Structures are given as C-alpha cells and as structure tokens.
C-alpha cells in the first residue's frame, strides 16, 4: 500500500448503483474510514441532500471533507437509530456499511491488527474501549478462547490453541505480537502466516464485537429506511455474509423465516435485490487485491403497496 493512501474503496460503482441515489435524499455511511464511499455519495447529492457518516475510530476524522451536507458521528454504528433521532432524522433513503478494518488500521503497526509487525496486541477500532486483544488472551477462560478461535477464526486446532495459551500465560507475557507468535509457534498447523491470520481475525472480531454490532445495526434498518430505500453491505468473511444474507432474506439471523406469537410467519420489511452477492471485477481484484474476499449484498425496504411477508 502506497504511503498516504488511507483506504481504497471497494466496489465503488456497485455501491453507488446499488443505492439508487435520490439527489435530495438522506444517506448513511456506517463505516466512513477513508471516506471513499462517502465522497462518491456526496458527489451524487444536491444541496438538499445529506450524508450521515459513522466511524468509531478517531483516526478517520482526518479524512473528513469540508461539506455542510455531511454530519459525522464518531460512534459505533450499533447506535444508528439513536444518533439519527438525536439529529432529528426519522427516515433515510439509503445506508451503506463496508465492514471490517480499513487499510490504514491494518497498515499502522501500533494498532496491532496485522501479523506483519511487532506491536502491542491491541486490535481496537475504538481506542476508547477497554477490551483489547491482550486482555482477551490474558483473561478469557479456556472454553471462551476455544469458542472464539473455532467460531470466529475457524482455526483447525482451536481447542489445543486455547489450552496452550492458558498454560503459557501463567509464566510468560503474551502482550505483544512477537511474544504471542513466538510462544504459539509450536502449535501452528499448516502455513504459519495463514494460521496466525485466522487467529488474529478471531481476536479482532471478539475485541470489537463485530458480529454483535452488525446484528444490532441490521435490526434497526427496517425502522430507519424509508419505503423503497436501500441498504448495501460489503462483508469480508463468511460469518458476516451469512448474517447479512439471512437478515435480508428472512428478517432474522436464522436460515428460515420465523413464526410470530400467533403462529403466522413473521413479517419481513426488506426484500432481497441481490439473490447472489456481487463480487469485485477481475480488474478491481488486480488493482486492489485487498478487495478479494469482499461480497456485496443489497436489500430494499418494501413499499406499503408490496405485500409485506
Ligand atoms: C473497511 S473500512 C471502510 C472504508 C470506507 N468505506 C472507505 O471508502 O474508505 C471500515 C471502517 O469502519 C469502521 N468501523 C468498523 N466497524 C464499525 C462499527 N461497528 N461502528 C463504527 N465504525 C466501524 C472502521 O473503524 C473503519 O474505519
């Protein structure tokens, strides 16, 4: 990544096409980052339009353009509705969420996200939060560590890894990336780079409660989107993608629609626009290899005239 480039926006045209922007509408960018998607949305808006952008990382502040149509909210997008209300906005015309970490977060050694550098085991997107990766490693029970590595990282020998961490942490420090990697090297299965990438993914998801925040945000979407309004979500791993896919299709996080208290199928106010996820073009993959695992899904809030089922 070239010096100075904060983040290259993924599937920019697909996001803008997907949102079907009304120039005088109100839009939300849940994940401002380097502001690439936000800039493209602002380009489409006229002077009546508004963009509300969230980012929980204060490093993102430096990318804010001077634009009266933009309101920046330096908080977790799990509080979507609360902050919209605070700004007296009850409905928006579209929402984009481009999940995960930015290239900037990944490329700054001290943030502790990347296995490439030595730094404290941090991994917090919001540096005001107490829980960091070192905390998880030093304080979580063996069972909890096992579950995190298995569920969030699909680490093949997650049980052994959890057990060894709990043994080692009694006698040695696992607070930096090098300490952690060197101590755990004997349990690595397969390619060490890939192995630690999975372990780090699991820790990062836990530290930032990424799946919890995503679920909370999605549950607020039907309530804040206006009829015909669209939500576009870009995910980077299968756990997130499954959550988004099920929610768009069923209105919950299961594989099927559920029954309500009266035994009828629970209403789903969203309809799926992308039956299959959109993926980056070969040209984009070549230009921006970090887009490689991304998947984009779109849903639309049904209109009253459409059967809500
Ligand atoms: C992949 S980057 C987004 C890049 C952006 N779309 C662009 O074009 O530059 C994800 C950003 O979202 C932020 N983020 C991730 N999860 C968040 C959450 N739950 N609440 C608020 N911000 C979050 C991260 O701090 C990061 O800056």
mmCIF file of C-alpha atoms and ligand atoms in Angstrom:
data_model
loop_
_atom_site.group_PDB
_atom_site.id
_atom_site.type_symbol
_atom_site.label_atom_id
_atom_site.label_comp_id
_atom_site.label_asym_id
_atom_site.label_seq_id
_atom_site.Cartn_x
_atom_site.Cartn_y
_atom_site.Cartn_z
ATOM 1 C CA UNK A 1 0.000 0.000 0.000
ATOM 2 C CA UNK A 2 1.416 3.367 -1.078
ATOM 3 C CA UNK A 3 2.255 5.903 1.621
ATOM 4 C CA UNK A 4 -0.597 8.345 2.086
ATOM 5 C CA UNK A 5 -3.415 6.134 0.822
ATOM 6 C CA UNK A 6 -5.752 5.598 3.763
ATOM 7 C CA UNK A 7 -8.075 3.110 2.097
ATOM 8 C CA UNK A 8 -9.156 2.219 -1.439
ATOM 9 C CA UNK A 9 -12.967 1.978 -1.505
ATOM 10 C CA UNK A 10 -14.207 -1.456 -2.552
ATOM 11 C CA UNK A 11 -16.796 -1.882 -5.358
ATOM 12 C CA UNK A 12 -17.408 1.867 -5.500
ATOM 13 C CA UNK A 13 -19.554 1.820 -8.661
ATOM 14 C CA UNK A 14 -21.525 -1.159 -7.443
ATOM 15 C CA UNK A 15 -22.257 0.645 -4.145
ATOM 16 C CA UNK A 16 -23.421 3.832 -5.895
ATOM 17 C CA UNK A 17 -25.527 1.895 -8.437
ATOM 18 C CA UNK A 18 -26.968 -0.218 -5.644
ATOM 19 C CA UNK A 19 -28.060 2.766 -3.562
ATOM 20 C CA UNK A 20 -30.002 4.332 -6.484
ATOM 21 C CA UNK A 21 -29.325 7.752 -5.037
ATOM 22 C CA UNK A 22 -32.031 10.396 -4.852
ATOM 23 C CA UNK A 23 -30.009 13.657 -5.112
ATOM 24 C CA UNK A 24 -32.038 15.351 -2.393
ATOM 25 C CA UNK A 25 -32.198 12.310 -0.116
ATOM 26 C CA UNK A 26 -30.610 11.476 3.236
ATOM 27 C CA UNK A 27 -27.967 8.740 3.272
ATOM 28 C CA UNK A 28 -25.948 6.967 5.957
ATOM 29 C CA UNK A 29 -22.386 5.710 5.597
ATOM 30 C CA UNK A 30 -21.953 3.436 8.634
ATOM 31 C CA UNK A 31 -18.216 2.997 8.026
ATOM 32 C CA UNK A 32 -16.643 6.280 6.908
ATOM 33 C CA UNK A 33 -12.959 5.132 7.055
ATOM 34 C CA UNK A 34 -11.042 6.957 4.321
ATOM 35 C CA UNK A 35 -14.302 8.480 3.122
ATOM 36 C CA UNK A 36 -14.179 6.945 -0.373
ATOM 37 C CA UNK A 37 -17.799 5.759 -0.458
ATOM 38 C CA UNK A 38 -18.935 8.930 1.316
ATOM 39 C CA UNK A 39 -17.207 11.163 -1.276
ATOM 40 C CA UNK A 40 -18.939 9.325 -4.110
ATOM 41 C CA UNK A 41 -22.330 9.675 -2.378
ATOM 42 C CA UNK A 42 -21.758 13.405 -1.779
ATOM 43 C CA UNK A 43 -20.975 13.801 -5.486
ATOM 44 C CA UNK A 44 -24.445 12.485 -6.306
ATOM 45 C CA UNK A 45 -26.283 14.689 -3.805
ATOM 46 C CA UNK A 46 -27.600 18.191 -4.490
ATOM 47 C CA UNK A 47 -27.650 20.990 -1.915
ATOM 48 C CA UNK A 48 -30.767 19.500 -0.245
ATOM 49 C CA UNK A 49 -29.126 16.092 0.224
ATOM 50 C CA UNK A 50 -27.498 14.947 3.486
ATOM 51 C CA UNK A 51 -24.985 12.326 4.472
ATOM 52 C CA UNK A 52 -24.629 10.989 7.998
ATOM 53 C CA UNK A 53 -21.307 9.180 8.433
ATOM 54 C CA UNK A 54 -20.305 6.969 11.373
ATOM 55 C CA UNK A 55 -16.850 5.752 12.354
ATOM 56 C CA UNK A 56 -15.780 4.597 15.774
ATOM 57 C CA UNK A 57 -12.077 5.164 15.019
ATOM 58 C CA UNK A 58 -10.909 8.692 15.692
ATOM 59 C CA UNK A 59 -8.194 8.308 13.029
ATOM 60 C CA UNK A 60 -10.997 8.600 10.460
ATOM 61 C CA UNK A 61 -11.622 12.235 11.491
ATOM 62 C CA UNK A 62 -8.684 13.409 9.442
ATOM 63 C CA UNK A 63 -10.394 12.299 6.238
ATOM 64 C CA UNK A 64 -13.499 14.438 6.732
ATOM 65 C CA UNK A 65 -14.152 16.785 3.824
ATOM 66 C CA UNK A 66 -15.450 20.280 4.496
ATOM 67 C CA UNK A 67 -19.024 19.850 3.392
ATOM 68 C CA UNK A 68 -22.125 21.264 5.066
ATOM 69 C CA UNK A 69 -24.181 18.322 3.873
ATOM 70 C CA UNK A 70 -22.101 15.896 5.959
ATOM 71 C CA UNK A 71 -22.722 15.098 9.622
ATOM 72 C CA UNK A 72 -20.021 12.947 11.187
ATOM 73 C CA UNK A 73 -20.858 10.712 14.129
ATOM 74 C CA UNK A 74 -17.775 9.369 15.940
ATOM 75 C CA UNK A 75 -19.533 6.342 17.386
ATOM 76 C CA UNK A 76 -20.316 2.715 16.771
ATOM 77 C CA UNK A 77 -22.937 2.165 14.078
ATOM 78 C CA UNK A 78 -24.761 -0.119 16.512
ATOM 79 C CA UNK A 79 -26.312 3.157 17.776
ATOM 80 C CA UNK A 80 -27.649 4.051 14.316
ATOM 81 C CA UNK A 81 -31.210 4.945 15.251
ATOM 82 C CA UNK A 82 -30.268 6.744 18.447
ATOM 83 C CA UNK A 83 -27.945 9.158 16.657
ATOM 84 C CA UNK A 84 -30.337 9.688 13.750
ATOM 85 C CA UNK A 85 -33.011 10.662 16.282
ATOM 86 C CA UNK A 86 -30.566 12.974 18.007
ATOM 87 C CA UNK A 87 -30.210 14.777 14.677
ATOM 88 C CA UNK A 88 -34.000 14.758 14.258
ATOM 89 C CA UNK A 89 -33.883 12.313 11.356
ATOM 90 C CA UNK A 90 -36.546 9.619 11.423
ATOM 91 C CA UNK A 91 -36.100 8.096 7.946
ATOM 92 C CA UNK A 92 -33.223 7.835 5.490
ATOM 93 C CA UNK A 93 -33.147 6.929 1.793
ATOM 94 C CA UNK A 94 -30.164 4.618 1.874
ATOM 95 C CA UNK A 95 -27.472 3.036 4.031
ATOM 96 C CA UNK A 96 -24.025 1.662 3.213
ATOM 97 C CA UNK A 97 -21.884 -0.448 5.545
ATOM 98 C CA UNK A 98 -18.424 -1.529 4.362
ATOM 99 C CA UNK A 99 -17.444 -3.803 7.225
ATOM 100 C CA UNK A 100 -14.162 -4.669 8.874
ATOM 101 C CA UNK A 101 -10.948 -2.705 9.194
ATOM 102 C CA UNK A 102 -9.525 -0.080 6.843
ATOM 103 C CA UNK A 103 -6.150 -0.474 5.144
ATOM 104 C CA UNK A 104 -4.923 2.333 7.380
ATOM 105 C CA UNK A 105 -5.842 0.412 10.542
ATOM 106 C CA UNK A 106 -4.201 -2.684 9.114
ATOM 107 C CA UNK A 107 -1.041 -0.916 7.962
ATOM 108 C CA UNK A 108 -0.268 1.102 11.091
ATOM 109 C CA UNK A 109 1.841 -1.263 13.202
ATOM 110 C CA UNK A 110 0.819 0.106 16.624
ATOM 111 C CA UNK A 111 -2.838 -0.701 16.046
ATOM 112 C CA UNK A 112 -1.908 -4.365 16.393
ATOM 113 C CA UNK A 113 -4.205 -5.693 13.636
ATOM 114 C CA UNK A 114 -1.525 -7.132 11.399
ATOM 115 C CA UNK A 115 0.617 -10.210 11.951
ATOM 116 C CA UNK A 116 3.337 -8.491 9.847
ATOM 117 C CA UNK A 117 4.554 -6.145 12.583
ATOM 118 C CA UNK A 118 5.581 -6.272 16.212
ATOM 119 C CA UNK A 119 3.335 -4.106 18.403
ATOM 120 C CA UNK A 120 1.076 -4.447 21.444
ATOM 121 C CA UNK A 121 -1.777 -6.935 20.969
ATOM 122 C CA UNK A 122 -4.361 -4.180 20.652
ATOM 123 C CA UNK A 123 -6.814 -4.517 17.699
ATOM 124 C CA UNK A 124 -9.334 -1.978 18.993
ATOM 125 C CA UNK A 125 -11.040 0.070 16.295
ATOM 126 C CA UNK A 126 -12.275 2.396 19.034
ATOM 127 C CA UNK A 127 -9.266 3.161 21.194
ATOM 128 C CA UNK A 128 -11.520 4.463 23.932
ATOM 129 C CA UNK A 129 -12.762 0.922 24.639
ATOM 130 C CA UNK A 130 -11.189 -1.064 27.479
ATOM 131 C CA UNK A 131 -11.105 -4.523 25.895
ATOM 132 C CA UNK A 132 -8.070 -5.132 23.682
ATOM 133 C CA UNK A 133 -6.600 -8.360 22.296
ATOM 134 C CA UNK A 134 -4.074 -8.682 25.151
ATOM 135 C CA UNK A 135 -6.986 -8.547 27.579
ATOM 136 C CA UNK A 136 -8.787 -11.337 25.763
ATOM 137 C CA UNK A 137 -5.670 -13.519 25.698
ATOM 138 C CA UNK A 138 -4.783 -12.923 29.348
ATOM 139 C CA UNK A 139 -8.213 -13.051 30.961
ATOM 140 C CA UNK A 140 -10.658 -15.189 28.983
ATOM 141 C CA UNK A 141 -11.336 -18.741 30.134
ATOM 142 C CA UNK A 142 -10.012 -21.664 28.098
ATOM 143 C CA UNK A 143 -13.576 -22.514 26.947
ATOM 144 C CA UNK A 144 -14.249 -18.989 25.805
ATOM 145 C CA UNK A 145 -10.957 -18.768 23.907
ATOM 146 C CA UNK A 146 -11.675 -22.131 22.291
ATOM 147 C CA UNK A 147 -15.104 -20.956 21.132
ATOM 148 C CA UNK A 148 -13.751 -17.678 19.732
ATOM 149 C CA UNK A 149 -10.954 -19.343 17.749
ATOM 150 C CA UNK A 150 -13.331 -22.008 16.452
ATOM 151 C CA UNK A 151 -16.292 -19.796 15.590
ATOM 152 C CA UNK A 152 -14.658 -16.552 14.513
ATOM 153 C CA UNK A 153 -11.438 -17.887 13.001
ATOM 154 C CA UNK A 154 -12.272 -21.482 12.044
ATOM 155 C CA UNK A 155 -8.841 -22.304 13.478
ATOM 156 C CA UNK A 156 -8.328 -26.051 12.963
ATOM 157 C CA UNK A 157 -6.828 -26.853 16.382
ATOM 158 C CA UNK A 158 -8.657 -24.157 18.359
ATOM 159 C CA UNK A 159 -9.030 -26.358 21.447
ATOM 160 C CA UNK A 160 -5.269 -27.010 21.665
ATOM 161 C CA UNK A 161 -4.515 -23.348 20.974
ATOM 162 C CA UNK A 162 -6.798 -22.205 23.805
ATOM 163 C CA UNK A 163 -5.304 -24.751 26.193
ATOM 164 C CA UNK A 164 -1.709 -23.757 25.434
ATOM 165 C CA UNK A 165 -2.493 -20.035 25.773
ATOM 166 C CA UNK A 166 -3.972 -20.611 29.222
ATOM 167 C CA UNK A 167 -0.882 -22.625 30.251
ATOM 168 C CA UNK A 168 1.673 -20.201 28.811
ATOM 169 C CA UNK A 169 0.116 -17.020 30.149
ATOM 170 C CA UNK A 170 0.803 -18.166 33.742
ATOM 171 C CA UNK A 171 4.540 -17.914 33.207
ATOM 172 C CA UNK A 172 5.156 -15.558 30.301
ATOM 173 C CA UNK A 173 3.982 -12.355 28.709
ATOM 174 C CA UNK A 174 1.802 -12.649 25.598
ATOM 175 C CA UNK A 175 1.207 -8.932 25.295
ATOM 176 C CA UNK A 176 2.980 -8.183 22.039
ATOM 177 C CA UNK A 177 2.549 -9.690 18.600
ATOM 178 C CA UNK A 178 6.061 -11.173 18.622
ATOM 179 C CA UNK A 179 5.668 -12.621 22.122
ATOM 180 C CA UNK A 180 2.346 -14.150 21.087
ATOM 181 C CA UNK A 181 3.539 -15.540 17.755
ATOM 182 C CA UNK A 182 6.829 -16.903 19.106
ATOM 183 C CA UNK A 183 5.171 -18.586 22.076
ATOM 184 C CA UNK A 184 2.423 -20.158 19.964
ATOM 185 C CA UNK A 185 4.625 -21.183 17.042
ATOM 186 C CA UNK A 186 4.820 -24.839 18.206
ATOM 187 C CA UNK A 187 1.023 -25.288 17.857
ATOM 188 C CA UNK A 188 0.778 -23.786 14.350
ATOM 189 C CA UNK A 189 -0.955 -26.098 11.861
ATOM 190 C CA UNK A 190 -0.118 -25.573 8.201
ATOM 191 C CA UNK A 191 1.120 -22.279 6.808
ATOM 192 C CA UNK A 192 2.070 -20.048 9.794
ATOM 193 C CA UNK A 193 1.029 -16.846 8.029
ATOM 194 C CA UNK A 194 -2.428 -18.205 7.246
ATOM 195 C CA UNK A 195 -2.730 -19.759 10.689
ATOM 196 C CA UNK A 196 -1.971 -16.511 12.535
ATOM 197 C CA UNK A 197 -4.187 -14.566 10.129
ATOM 198 C CA UNK A 198 -7.123 -16.737 11.267
ATOM 199 C CA UNK A 199 -6.198 -16.402 14.942
ATOM 200 C CA UNK A 200 -5.935 -12.616 14.569
ATOM 201 C CA UNK A 201 -9.258 -12.450 12.724
ATOM 202 C CA UNK A 202 -10.924 -14.275 15.600
ATOM 203 C CA UNK A 203 -9.395 -11.965 18.219
ATOM 204 C CA UNK A 204 -10.313 -8.854 16.226
ATOM 205 C CA UNK A 205 -13.937 -9.928 15.863
ATOM 206 C CA UNK A 206 -14.139 -10.529 19.605
ATOM 207 C CA UNK A 207 -12.355 -7.320 20.643
ATOM 208 C CA UNK A 208 -14.651 -5.174 18.508
ATOM 209 C CA UNK A 209 -17.777 -7.313 18.957
ATOM 210 C CA UNK A 210 -18.064 -7.071 15.189
ATOM 211 C CA UNK A 211 -20.902 -9.559 14.780
ATOM 212 C CA UNK A 212 -22.892 -8.101 17.672
ATOM 213 C CA UNK A 213 -22.603 -4.563 16.257
ATOM 214 C CA UNK A 214 -23.586 -5.763 12.777
ATOM 215 C CA UNK A 215 -26.682 -7.564 14.089
ATOM 216 C CA UNK A 216 -27.791 -4.585 16.180
ATOM 217 C CA UNK A 217 -27.401 -2.233 13.224
ATOM 218 C CA UNK A 218 -29.279 -4.536 10.830
ATOM 219 C CA UNK A 219 -32.205 -4.846 13.248
ATOM 220 C CA UNK A 220 -32.638 -1.058 13.154
ATOM 221 C CA UNK A 221 -32.572 -0.856 9.350
ATOM 222 C CA UNK A 222 -36.262 -1.599 8.588
ATOM 223 C CA UNK A 223 -37.206 1.098 11.116
ATOM 224 C CA UNK A 224 -34.988 3.823 9.672
ATOM 225 C CA UNK A 225 -35.219 3.178 5.913
ATOM 226 C CA UNK A 226 -37.957 4.929 4.012
ATOM 227 C CA UNK A 227 -40.078 2.895 1.570
ATOM 228 C CA UNK A 228 -38.030 1.912 -1.466
ATOM 229 C CA UNK A 229 -34.826 2.880 0.405
ATOM 230 C CA UNK A 230 -31.857 0.592 0.037
ATOM 231 C CA UNK A 231 -29.177 -0.910 2.245
ATOM 232 C CA UNK A 232 -25.885 -2.045 0.741
ATOM 233 C CA UNK A 233 -23.492 -4.133 2.851
ATOM 234 C CA UNK A 234 -19.974 -5.243 1.948
ATOM 235 C CA UNK A 235 -18.631 -8.152 4.007
ATOM 236 C CA UNK A 236 -15.195 -9.754 4.125
ATOM 237 C CA UNK A 237 -15.790 -13.172 5.652
ATOM 238 C CA UNK A 238 -18.460 -15.834 5.656
ATOM 239 C CA UNK A 239 -19.687 -15.211 9.227
ATOM 240 C CA UNK A 240 -20.670 -11.636 8.374
ATOM 241 C CA UNK A 241 -22.003 -12.568 4.968
ATOM 242 C CA UNK A 242 -24.301 -15.232 6.446
ATOM 243 C CA UNK A 243 -25.713 -12.751 8.965
ATOM 244 C CA UNK A 244 -26.464 -10.206 6.220
ATOM 245 C CA UNK A 245 -27.855 -12.818 3.808
ATOM 246 C CA UNK A 246 -30.234 -14.304 6.378
ATOM 247 C CA UNK A 247 -31.381 -10.949 7.666
ATOM 248 C CA UNK A 248 -32.166 -9.629 4.194
ATOM 249 C CA UNK A 249 -33.995 -12.836 3.264
ATOM 250 C CA UNK A 250 -35.791 -13.737 6.477
ATOM 251 C CA UNK A 251 -35.790 -10.654 8.686
ATOM 252 C CA UNK A 252 -33.845 -12.601 11.324
ATOM 253 C CA UNK A 253 -30.455 -14.287 11.654
ATOM 254 C CA UNK A 254 -31.633 -17.857 11.025
ATOM 255 C CA UNK A 255 -31.803 -19.830 7.810
ATOM 256 C CA UNK A 256 -35.622 -19.637 7.794
ATOM 257 C CA UNK A 257 -38.324 -17.064 8.457
ATOM 258 C CA UNK A 258 -39.734 -17.457 11.970
ATOM 259 C CA UNK A 259 -43.298 -17.540 13.232
ATOM 260 C CA UNK A 260 -44.652 -14.701 15.328
ATOM 261 C CA UNK A 261 -46.586 -15.080 18.612
ATOM 262 C CA UNK A 262 -49.749 -16.014 16.706
ATOM 263 C CA UNK A 263 -48.122 -18.696 14.599
ATOM 264 C CA UNK A 264 -48.019 -16.710 11.354
ATOM 265 C CA UNK A 265 -44.792 -16.072 9.505
ATOM 266 C CA UNK A 266 -43.033 -13.039 10.941
ATOM 267 C CA UNK A 267 -43.128 -10.066 8.606
ATOM 268 C CA UNK A 268 -40.013 -9.131 6.705
ATOM 269 C CA UNK A 269 -39.997 -5.494 5.679
ATOM 270 C CA UNK A 270 -36.979 -5.947 3.411
ATOM 271 C CA UNK A 271 -36.756 -7.564 0.005
ATOM 272 C CA UNK A 272 -33.590 -9.008 -1.435
ATOM 273 C CA UNK A 273 -32.207 -7.249 -4.506
ATOM 274 C CA UNK A 274 -29.088 -9.412 -4.920
ATOM 275 C CA UNK A 275 -30.035 -13.120 -4.871
ATOM 276 C CA UNK A 276 -26.320 -13.837 -5.275
ATOM 277 C CA UNK A 277 -23.733 -11.479 -3.779
ATOM 278 C CA UNK A 278 -21.862 -9.119 -6.098
ATOM 279 C CA UNK A 279 -18.091 -9.649 -6.067
ATOM 280 C CA UNK A 280 -15.264 -7.415 -7.347
ATOM 281 C CA UNK A 281 -14.478 -7.495 -11.068
ATOM 282 C CA UNK A 282 -11.192 -9.116 -12.188
ATOM 283 C CA UNK A 283 -9.960 -5.599 -12.969
ATOM 284 C CA UNK A 284 -10.687 -4.413 -9.402
ATOM 285 C CA UNK A 285 -9.081 -7.520 -7.921
ATOM 286 C CA UNK A 286 -5.932 -6.746 -9.884
ATOM 287 C CA UNK A 287 -5.939 -3.071 -8.930
ATOM 288 C CA UNK A 288 -6.881 -3.664 -5.272
ATOM 289 C CA UNK A 289 -6.034 -7.207 -4.083
ATOM 290 C CA UNK A 290 -7.485 -6.341 -0.650
ATOM 291 C CA UNK A 291 -10.939 -6.433 -2.197
ATOM 292 C CA UNK A 292 -10.525 -10.164 -2.794
ATOM 293 C CA UNK A 293 -12.822 -11.684 -0.180
ATOM 294 C CA UNK A 294 -15.494 -8.973 -0.399
ATOM 295 C CA UNK A 295 -19.151 -9.656 -1.115
ATOM 296 C CA UNK A 296 -21.800 -7.024 -1.629
ATOM 297 C CA UNK A 297 -25.478 -7.574 -0.875
ATOM 298 C CA UNK A 298 -28.393 -5.190 -1.365
ATOM 299 C CA UNK A 299 -31.890 -5.133 0.133
ATOM 300 C CA UNK A 300 -34.752 -2.681 -0.276
ATOM 301 C CA UNK A 301 -37.428 -1.611 2.177
ATOM 302 C CA UNK A 302 -40.757 -2.826 0.783
ATOM 303 C CA UNK A 303 -43.405 -0.265 -0.134
ATOM 304 C CA UNK A 304 -46.811 -0.442 1.548
ATOM 305 C CA UNK A 305 -48.234 -1.453 -1.834
ATOM 306 C CA UNK A 306 -45.971 -4.521 -1.813
ATOM 307 C CA UNK A 307 -47.060 -7.451 0.279
ATOM 308 C CA UNK A 308 -45.043 -7.398 3.481
ATOM 309 C CA UNK A 309 -44.496 -11.066 4.237
HETATM 310 C C1 LIG B 1 -13.441 -1.089 5.521
HETATM 311 S S1 LIG B 1 -13.302 0.440 6.320
HETATM 312 C C2 LIG B 1 -14.391 1.483 5.426
HETATM 313 C C3 LIG B 1 -13.727 2.197 4.303
HETATM 314 C C4 LIG B 1 -14.594 3.240 3.633
HETATM 315 N N1 LIG B 1 -15.766 2.679 3.046
HETATM 316 C C5 LIG B 1 -13.801 3.989 2.586
HETATM 317 O O1 LIG B 1 -14.260 4.076 1.436
HETATM 318 O O2 LIG B 1 -12.722 4.499 2.914
HETATM 319 C C6 LIG B 1 -14.225 0.193 7.773
HETATM 320 C C7 LIG B 1 -14.272 1.414 8.691
HETATM 321 O O3 LIG B 1 -15.419 1.262 9.507
HETATM 322 C C8 LIG B 1 -15.117 1.462 10.846
HETATM 323 N N2 LIG B 1 -15.984 0.563 11.591
HETATM 324 C C9 LIG B 1 -15.990 -0.788 11.588
HETATM 325 N N3 LIG B 1 -16.944 -1.261 12.396
HETATM 326 C C10 LIG B 1 -17.578 -0.181 12.915
HETATM 327 C C11 LIG B 1 -18.659 -0.018 13.825
HETATM 328 N N4 LIG B 1 -19.288 -1.067 14.379
HETATM 329 N N5 LIG B 1 -19.060 1.237 14.113
HETATM 330 C C12 LIG B 1 -18.436 2.327 13.579
HETATM 331 N N6 LIG B 1 -17.387 2.225 12.735
HETATM 332 C C13 LIG B 1 -16.965 0.991 12.406
HETATM 333 C C14 LIG B 1 -13.637 1.161 10.994
HETATM 334 O O4 LIG B 1 -13.094 1.924 12.051
HETATM 335 C C15 LIG B 1 -13.089 1.554 9.619
HETATM 336 O O5 LIG B 1 -12.619 2.881 9.623
#
